[in-house]
PDB file of C-alpha atoms and ligand atoms in Angstrom:
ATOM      1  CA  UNK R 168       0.000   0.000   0.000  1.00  0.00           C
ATOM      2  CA  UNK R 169       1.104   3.623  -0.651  1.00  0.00           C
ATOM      3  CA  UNK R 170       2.241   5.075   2.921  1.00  0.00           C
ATOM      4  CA  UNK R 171       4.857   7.375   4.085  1.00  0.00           C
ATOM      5  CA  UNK R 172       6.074   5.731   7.596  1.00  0.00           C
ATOM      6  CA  UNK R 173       5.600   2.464   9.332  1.00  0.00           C
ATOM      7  CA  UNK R 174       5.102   3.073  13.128  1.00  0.00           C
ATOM      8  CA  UNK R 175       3.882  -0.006  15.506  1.00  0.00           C
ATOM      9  CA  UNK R 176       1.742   0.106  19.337  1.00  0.00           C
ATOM     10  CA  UNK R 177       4.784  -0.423  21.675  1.00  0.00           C
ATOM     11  CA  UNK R 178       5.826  -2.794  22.441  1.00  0.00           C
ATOM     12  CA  UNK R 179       3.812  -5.507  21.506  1.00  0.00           C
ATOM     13  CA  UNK R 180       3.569  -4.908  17.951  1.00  0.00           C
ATOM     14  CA  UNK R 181       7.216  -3.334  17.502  1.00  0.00           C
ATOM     15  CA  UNK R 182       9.221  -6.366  16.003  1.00  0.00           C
ATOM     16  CA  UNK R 183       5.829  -7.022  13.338  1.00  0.00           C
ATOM     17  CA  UNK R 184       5.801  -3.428  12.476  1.00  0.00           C
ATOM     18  CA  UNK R 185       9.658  -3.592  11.474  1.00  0.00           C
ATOM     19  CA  UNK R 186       9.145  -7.152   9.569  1.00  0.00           C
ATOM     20  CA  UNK R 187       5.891  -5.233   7.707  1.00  0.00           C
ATOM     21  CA  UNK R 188       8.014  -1.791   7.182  1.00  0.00           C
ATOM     22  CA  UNK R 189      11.289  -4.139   5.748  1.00  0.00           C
ATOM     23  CA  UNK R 190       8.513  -6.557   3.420  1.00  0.00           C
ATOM     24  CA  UNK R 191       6.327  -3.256   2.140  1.00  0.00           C
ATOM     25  CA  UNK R 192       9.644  -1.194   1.685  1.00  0.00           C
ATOM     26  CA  UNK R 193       8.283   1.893   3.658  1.00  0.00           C
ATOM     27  CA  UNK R 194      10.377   3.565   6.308  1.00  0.00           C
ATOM     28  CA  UNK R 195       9.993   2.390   9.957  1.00  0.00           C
ATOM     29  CA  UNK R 196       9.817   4.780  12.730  1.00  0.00           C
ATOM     30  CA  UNK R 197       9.384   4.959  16.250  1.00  0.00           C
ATOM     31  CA  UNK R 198       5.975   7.375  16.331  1.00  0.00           C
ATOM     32  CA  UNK R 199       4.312   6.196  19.821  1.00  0.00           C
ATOM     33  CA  UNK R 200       6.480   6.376  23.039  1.00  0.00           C
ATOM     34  CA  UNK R 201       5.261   4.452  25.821  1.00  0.00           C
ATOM     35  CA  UNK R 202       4.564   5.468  29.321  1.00  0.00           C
ATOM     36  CA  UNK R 203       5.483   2.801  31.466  1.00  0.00           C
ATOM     37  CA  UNK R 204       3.797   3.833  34.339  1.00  0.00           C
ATOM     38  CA  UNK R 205       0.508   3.777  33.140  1.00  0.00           C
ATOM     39  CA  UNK R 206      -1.345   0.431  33.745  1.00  0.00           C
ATOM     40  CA  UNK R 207      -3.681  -1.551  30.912  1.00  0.00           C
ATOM     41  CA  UNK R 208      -6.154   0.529  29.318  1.00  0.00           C
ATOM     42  CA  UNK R 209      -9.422  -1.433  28.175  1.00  0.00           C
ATOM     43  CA  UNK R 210     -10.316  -2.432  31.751  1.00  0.00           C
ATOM     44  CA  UNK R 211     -11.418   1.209  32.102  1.00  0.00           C
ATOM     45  CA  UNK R 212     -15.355   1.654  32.608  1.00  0.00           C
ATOM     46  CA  UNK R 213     -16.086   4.211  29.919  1.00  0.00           C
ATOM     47  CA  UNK R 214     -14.804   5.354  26.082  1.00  0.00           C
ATOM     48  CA  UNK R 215     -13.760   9.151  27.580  1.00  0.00           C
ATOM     49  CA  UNK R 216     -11.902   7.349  30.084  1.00  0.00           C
ATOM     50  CA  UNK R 217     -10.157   4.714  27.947  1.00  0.00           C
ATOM     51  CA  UNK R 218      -9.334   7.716  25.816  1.00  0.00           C
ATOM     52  CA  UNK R 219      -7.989   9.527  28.495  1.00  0.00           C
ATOM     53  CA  UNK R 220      -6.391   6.143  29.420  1.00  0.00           C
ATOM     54  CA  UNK R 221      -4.774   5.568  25.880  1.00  0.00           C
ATOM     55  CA  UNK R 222      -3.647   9.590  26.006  1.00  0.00           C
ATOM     56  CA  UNK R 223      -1.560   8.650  29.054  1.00  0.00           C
ATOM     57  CA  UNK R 224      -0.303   5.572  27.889  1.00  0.00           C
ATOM     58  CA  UNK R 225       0.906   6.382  24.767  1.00  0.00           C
ATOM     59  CA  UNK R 226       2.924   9.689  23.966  1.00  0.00           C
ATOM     60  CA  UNK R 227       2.560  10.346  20.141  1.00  0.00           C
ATOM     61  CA  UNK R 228       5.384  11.963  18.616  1.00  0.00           C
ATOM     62  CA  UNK R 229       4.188  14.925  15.973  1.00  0.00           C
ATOM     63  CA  UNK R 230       8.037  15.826  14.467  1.00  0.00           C
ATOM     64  CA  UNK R 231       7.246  12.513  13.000  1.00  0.00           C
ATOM     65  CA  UNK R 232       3.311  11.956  12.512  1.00  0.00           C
ATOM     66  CA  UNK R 233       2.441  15.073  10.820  1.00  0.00           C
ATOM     67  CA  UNK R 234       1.113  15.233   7.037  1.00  0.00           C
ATOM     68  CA  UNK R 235       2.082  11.683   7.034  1.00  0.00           C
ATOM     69  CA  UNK R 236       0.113   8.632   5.811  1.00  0.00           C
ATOM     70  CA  UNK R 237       0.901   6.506   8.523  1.00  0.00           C
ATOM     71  CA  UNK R 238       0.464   2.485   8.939  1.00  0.00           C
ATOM     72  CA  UNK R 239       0.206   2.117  12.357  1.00  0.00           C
ATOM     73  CA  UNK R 240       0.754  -2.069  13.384  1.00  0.00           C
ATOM     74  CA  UNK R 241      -1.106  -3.289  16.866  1.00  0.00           C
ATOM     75  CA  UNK R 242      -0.463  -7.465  17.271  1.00  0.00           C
ATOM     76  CA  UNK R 243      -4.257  -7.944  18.215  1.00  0.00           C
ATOM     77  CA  UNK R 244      -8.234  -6.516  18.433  1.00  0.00           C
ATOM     78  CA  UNK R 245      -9.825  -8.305  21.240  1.00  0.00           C
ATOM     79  CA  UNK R 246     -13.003  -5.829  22.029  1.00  0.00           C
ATOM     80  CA  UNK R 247     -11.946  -2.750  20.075  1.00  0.00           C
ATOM     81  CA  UNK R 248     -12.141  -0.497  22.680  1.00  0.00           C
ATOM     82  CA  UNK R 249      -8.679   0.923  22.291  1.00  0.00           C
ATOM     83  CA  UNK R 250      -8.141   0.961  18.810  1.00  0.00           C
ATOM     84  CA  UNK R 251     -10.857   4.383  18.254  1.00  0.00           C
ATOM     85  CA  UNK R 252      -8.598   6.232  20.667  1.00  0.00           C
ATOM     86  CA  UNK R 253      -5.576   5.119  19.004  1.00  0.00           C
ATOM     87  CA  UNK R 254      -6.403   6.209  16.074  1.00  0.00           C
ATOM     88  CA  UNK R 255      -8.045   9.357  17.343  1.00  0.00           C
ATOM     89  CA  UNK R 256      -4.545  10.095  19.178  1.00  0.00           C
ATOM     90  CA  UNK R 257      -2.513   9.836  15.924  1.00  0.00           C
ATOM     91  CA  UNK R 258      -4.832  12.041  14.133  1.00  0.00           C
ATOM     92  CA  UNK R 259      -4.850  14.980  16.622  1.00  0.00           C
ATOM     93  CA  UNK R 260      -0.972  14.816  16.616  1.00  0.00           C
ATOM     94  CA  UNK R 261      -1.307  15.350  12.718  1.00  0.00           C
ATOM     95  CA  UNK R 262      -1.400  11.525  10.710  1.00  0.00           C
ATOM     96  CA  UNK R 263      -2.510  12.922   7.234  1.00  0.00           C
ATOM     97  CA  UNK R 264      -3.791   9.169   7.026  1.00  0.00           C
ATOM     98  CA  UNK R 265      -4.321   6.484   9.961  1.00  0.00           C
ATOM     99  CA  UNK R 266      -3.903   2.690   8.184  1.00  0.00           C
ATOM    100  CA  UNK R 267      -4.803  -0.266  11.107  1.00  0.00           C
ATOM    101  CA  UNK R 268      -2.750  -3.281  10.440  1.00  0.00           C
ATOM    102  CA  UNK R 269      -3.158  -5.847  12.744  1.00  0.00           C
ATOM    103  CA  UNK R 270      -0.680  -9.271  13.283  1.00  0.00           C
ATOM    104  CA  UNK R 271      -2.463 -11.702  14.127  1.00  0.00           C
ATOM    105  CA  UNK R 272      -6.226 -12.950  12.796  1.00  0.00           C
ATOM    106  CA  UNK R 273      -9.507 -11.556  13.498  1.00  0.00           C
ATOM    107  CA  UNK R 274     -10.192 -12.884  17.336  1.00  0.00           C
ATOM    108  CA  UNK R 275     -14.037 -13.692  16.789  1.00  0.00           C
ATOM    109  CA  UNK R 276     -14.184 -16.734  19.568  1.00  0.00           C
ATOM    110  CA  UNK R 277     -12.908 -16.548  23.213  1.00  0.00           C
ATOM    111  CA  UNK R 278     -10.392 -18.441  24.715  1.00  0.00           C
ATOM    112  CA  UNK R 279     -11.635 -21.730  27.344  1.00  0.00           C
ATOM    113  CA  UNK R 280      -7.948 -22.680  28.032  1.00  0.00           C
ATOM    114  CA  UNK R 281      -7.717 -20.454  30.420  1.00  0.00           C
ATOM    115  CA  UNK R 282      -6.318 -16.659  28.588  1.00  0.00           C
ATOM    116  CA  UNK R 283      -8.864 -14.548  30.361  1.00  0.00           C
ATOM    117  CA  UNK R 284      -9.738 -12.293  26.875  1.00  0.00           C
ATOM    118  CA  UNK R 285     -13.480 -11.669  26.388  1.00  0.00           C
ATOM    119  CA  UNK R 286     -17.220 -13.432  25.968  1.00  0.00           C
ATOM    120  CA  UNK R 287     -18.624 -14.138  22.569  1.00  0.00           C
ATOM    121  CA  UNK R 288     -20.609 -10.878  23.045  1.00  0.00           C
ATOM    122  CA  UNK R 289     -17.191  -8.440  23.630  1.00  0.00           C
ATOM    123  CA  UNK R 290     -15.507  -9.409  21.298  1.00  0.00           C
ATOM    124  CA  UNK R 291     -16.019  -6.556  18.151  1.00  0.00           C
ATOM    125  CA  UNK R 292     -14.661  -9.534  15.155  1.00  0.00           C
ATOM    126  CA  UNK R 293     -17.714 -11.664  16.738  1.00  0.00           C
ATOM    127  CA  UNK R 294     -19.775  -8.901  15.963  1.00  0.00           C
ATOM    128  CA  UNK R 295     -18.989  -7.108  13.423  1.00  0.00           C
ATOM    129  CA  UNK R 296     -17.146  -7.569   9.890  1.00  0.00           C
ATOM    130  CA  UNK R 297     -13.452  -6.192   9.295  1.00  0.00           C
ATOM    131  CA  UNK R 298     -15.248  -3.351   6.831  1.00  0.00           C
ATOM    132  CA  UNK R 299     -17.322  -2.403   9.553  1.00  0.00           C
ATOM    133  CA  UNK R 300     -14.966  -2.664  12.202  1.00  0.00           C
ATOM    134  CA  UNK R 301     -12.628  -0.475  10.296  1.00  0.00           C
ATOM    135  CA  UNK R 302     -15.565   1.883  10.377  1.00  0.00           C
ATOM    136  CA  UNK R 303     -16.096   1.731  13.930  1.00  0.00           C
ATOM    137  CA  UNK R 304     -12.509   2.546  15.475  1.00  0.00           C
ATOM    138  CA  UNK R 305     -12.064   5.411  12.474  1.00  0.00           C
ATOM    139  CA  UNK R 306      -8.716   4.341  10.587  1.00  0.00           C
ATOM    140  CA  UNK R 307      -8.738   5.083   6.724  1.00  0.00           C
ATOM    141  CA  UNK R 308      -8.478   1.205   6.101  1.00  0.00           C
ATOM    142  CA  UNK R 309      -7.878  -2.012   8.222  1.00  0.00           C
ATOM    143  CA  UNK R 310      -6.083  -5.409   7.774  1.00  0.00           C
ATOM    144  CA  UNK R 311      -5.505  -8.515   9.561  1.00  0.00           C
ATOM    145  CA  UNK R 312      -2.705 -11.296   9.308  1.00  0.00           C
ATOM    146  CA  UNK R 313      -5.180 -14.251   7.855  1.00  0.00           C
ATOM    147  CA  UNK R 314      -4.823 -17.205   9.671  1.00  0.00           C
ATOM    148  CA  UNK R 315      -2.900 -18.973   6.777  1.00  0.00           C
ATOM    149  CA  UNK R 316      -0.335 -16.387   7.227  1.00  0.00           C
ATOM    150  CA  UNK R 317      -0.192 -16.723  10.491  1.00  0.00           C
ATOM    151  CA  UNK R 318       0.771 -20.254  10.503  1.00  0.00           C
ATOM    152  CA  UNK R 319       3.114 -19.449   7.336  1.00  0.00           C
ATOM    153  CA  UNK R 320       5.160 -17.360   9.547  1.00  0.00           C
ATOM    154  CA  UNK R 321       5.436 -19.479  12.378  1.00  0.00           C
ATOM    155  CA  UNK R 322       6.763 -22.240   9.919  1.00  0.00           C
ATOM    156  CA  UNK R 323       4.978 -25.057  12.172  1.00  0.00           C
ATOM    157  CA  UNK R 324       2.324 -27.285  10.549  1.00  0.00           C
ATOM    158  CA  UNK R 325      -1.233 -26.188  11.380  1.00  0.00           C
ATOM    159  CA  UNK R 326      -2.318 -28.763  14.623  1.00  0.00           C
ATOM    160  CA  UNK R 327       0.887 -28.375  15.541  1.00  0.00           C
ATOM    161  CA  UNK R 328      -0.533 -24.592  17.886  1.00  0.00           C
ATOM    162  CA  UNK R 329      -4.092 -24.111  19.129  1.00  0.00           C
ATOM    163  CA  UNK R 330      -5.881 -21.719  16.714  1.00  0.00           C
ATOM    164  CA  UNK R 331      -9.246 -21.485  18.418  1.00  0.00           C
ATOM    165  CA  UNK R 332      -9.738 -17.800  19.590  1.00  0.00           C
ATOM    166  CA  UNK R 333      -9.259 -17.670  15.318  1.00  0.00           C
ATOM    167  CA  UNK R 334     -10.693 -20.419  13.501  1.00  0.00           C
ATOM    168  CA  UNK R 335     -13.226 -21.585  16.260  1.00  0.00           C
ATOM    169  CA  UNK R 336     -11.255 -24.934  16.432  1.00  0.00           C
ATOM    170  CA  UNK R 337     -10.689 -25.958  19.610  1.00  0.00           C
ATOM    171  CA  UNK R 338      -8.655 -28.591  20.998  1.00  0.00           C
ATOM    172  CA  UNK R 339     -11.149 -29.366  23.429  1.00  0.00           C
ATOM    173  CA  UNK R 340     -15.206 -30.509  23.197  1.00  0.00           C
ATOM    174  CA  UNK R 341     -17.829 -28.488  24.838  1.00  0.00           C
ATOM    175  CA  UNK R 342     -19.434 -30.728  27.106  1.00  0.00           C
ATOM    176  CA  UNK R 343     -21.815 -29.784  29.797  1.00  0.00           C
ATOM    177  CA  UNK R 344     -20.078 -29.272  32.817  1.00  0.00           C
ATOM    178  CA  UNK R 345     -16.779 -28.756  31.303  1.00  0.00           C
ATOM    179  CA  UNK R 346     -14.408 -29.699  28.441  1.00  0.00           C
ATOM    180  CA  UNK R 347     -13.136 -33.037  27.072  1.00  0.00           C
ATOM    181  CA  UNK R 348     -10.118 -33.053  25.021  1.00  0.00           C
ATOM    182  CA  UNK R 349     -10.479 -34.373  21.858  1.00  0.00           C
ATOM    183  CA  UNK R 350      -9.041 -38.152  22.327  1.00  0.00           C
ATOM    184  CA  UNK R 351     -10.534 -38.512  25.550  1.00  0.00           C
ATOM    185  CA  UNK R 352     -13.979 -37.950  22.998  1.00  0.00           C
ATOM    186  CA  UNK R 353     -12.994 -40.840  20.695  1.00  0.00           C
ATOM    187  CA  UNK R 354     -12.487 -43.169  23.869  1.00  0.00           C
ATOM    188  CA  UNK R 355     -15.256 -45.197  26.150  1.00  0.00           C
ATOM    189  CA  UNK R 356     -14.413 -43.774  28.997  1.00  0.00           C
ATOM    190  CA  UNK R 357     -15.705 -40.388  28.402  1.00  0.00           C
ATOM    191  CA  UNK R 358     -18.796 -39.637  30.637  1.00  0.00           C
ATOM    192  CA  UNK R 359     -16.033 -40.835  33.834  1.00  0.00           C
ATOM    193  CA  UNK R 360     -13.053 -38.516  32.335  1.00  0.00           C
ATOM    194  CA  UNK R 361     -15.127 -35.597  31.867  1.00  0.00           C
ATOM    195  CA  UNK R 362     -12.860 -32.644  33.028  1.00  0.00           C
ATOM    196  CA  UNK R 363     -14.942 -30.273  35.789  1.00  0.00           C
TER     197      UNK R 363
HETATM  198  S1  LIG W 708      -4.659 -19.615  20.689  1.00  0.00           S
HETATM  199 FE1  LIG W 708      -5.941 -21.019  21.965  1.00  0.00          FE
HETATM  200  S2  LIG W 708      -4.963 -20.998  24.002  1.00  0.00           S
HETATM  201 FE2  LIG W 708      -4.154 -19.205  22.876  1.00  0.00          FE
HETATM  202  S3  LIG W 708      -5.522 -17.501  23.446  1.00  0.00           S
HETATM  203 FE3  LIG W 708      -6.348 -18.374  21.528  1.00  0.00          FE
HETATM  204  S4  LIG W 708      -7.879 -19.898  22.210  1.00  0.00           S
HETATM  205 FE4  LIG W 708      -6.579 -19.409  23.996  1.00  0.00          FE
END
């Protein structure tokens, strides 16, 4: 894509936004600064006060964002919440243009293995499409790793890592009362084994 500077949310997303900045052959640059005092952001009760919360947390750096069409790399969206204020943030410290890449799939299931990320209901890829998505949080376009590039990159065959919070695969069947892993499924001793 046509873009002026490659910047990525530290520091999760710094090492993908220098591997996208060397493959797209568009400068990287350092165009967030992070306050390391400030704590996580999307636990915070209301959108002025995740904004607020985002303002704190990230310093944006305008002798490098201004006029500039700027691809801005984040490694996930879980609910969405802080993506609108990031974008906001880079636009009031002068990105001409705001482009969301993320690194890693849409999220659209939640995690049962124990990552404590969101229901069905919070998370915004459950919801909503990438096109509307885009729309909500405000950046001029938005783009996900697909989940065949994912595994591409990791250079692993797929099986080989759980995938679920992406494809909706999960190593483990729903049962009531708990979950099963798959082999304990295909044996006879499944209604004993069930996992609590
Ligand atoms: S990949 Fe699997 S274990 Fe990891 S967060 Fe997603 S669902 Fe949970």
């Amino acid at each position: 894509m046509d873009a002026d500077l490659v910047i990525g949310v530290p520091d999760s997303a710094t090492a993908a936004a220098i591997g996208y900045a060397q493959e797209a052959g568009i400068p990287y640059s350092e165009g967030l600064m992070k306050n390391r005092y400030i704590g996580r952001t999307f636990i915070q009760p209301d959108d002025r006060l995740r904004q607020a919360g985002v303002a704190l947390k990230f310093n944006p750096l305008p002798q490098v964002l201004v006029g500039k069409r700027v691809v801005v790399v984040d490694d996930s969206i879980v609910r969405g919440n802080t993506s609108a204020p990031t974008v906001e943030l880079l636009r009031r410290a002068g990105a001409g243009e705001v482009h969301l890449r993320i690194s890693s799939p849409p999220i659209r299931h939640p995690c049962f293995m124990g990552v404590d990320m969101a229901t069905y209901d919070e998370l915004i890829a459950h919801r909503l499409s990438v096109q509307e998505i885009e729309r909500e949080i405000g950046a001029d376009t938005l783009g996900y790793l697909s989940l065949e590039g994912m595994i591409e990159a990791l250079r692993r065959p797929l099986g080989r890592f759980c995938t679920a919070c992406f494809s909706g695969e999960y190593p483990f069947e729903q049962k009531a009362g708990g979950f099963l892993p798959r082999e304990l499924q295909r044996c006879g001793t499944v209604e004993r084994q069930q996992v609590r």
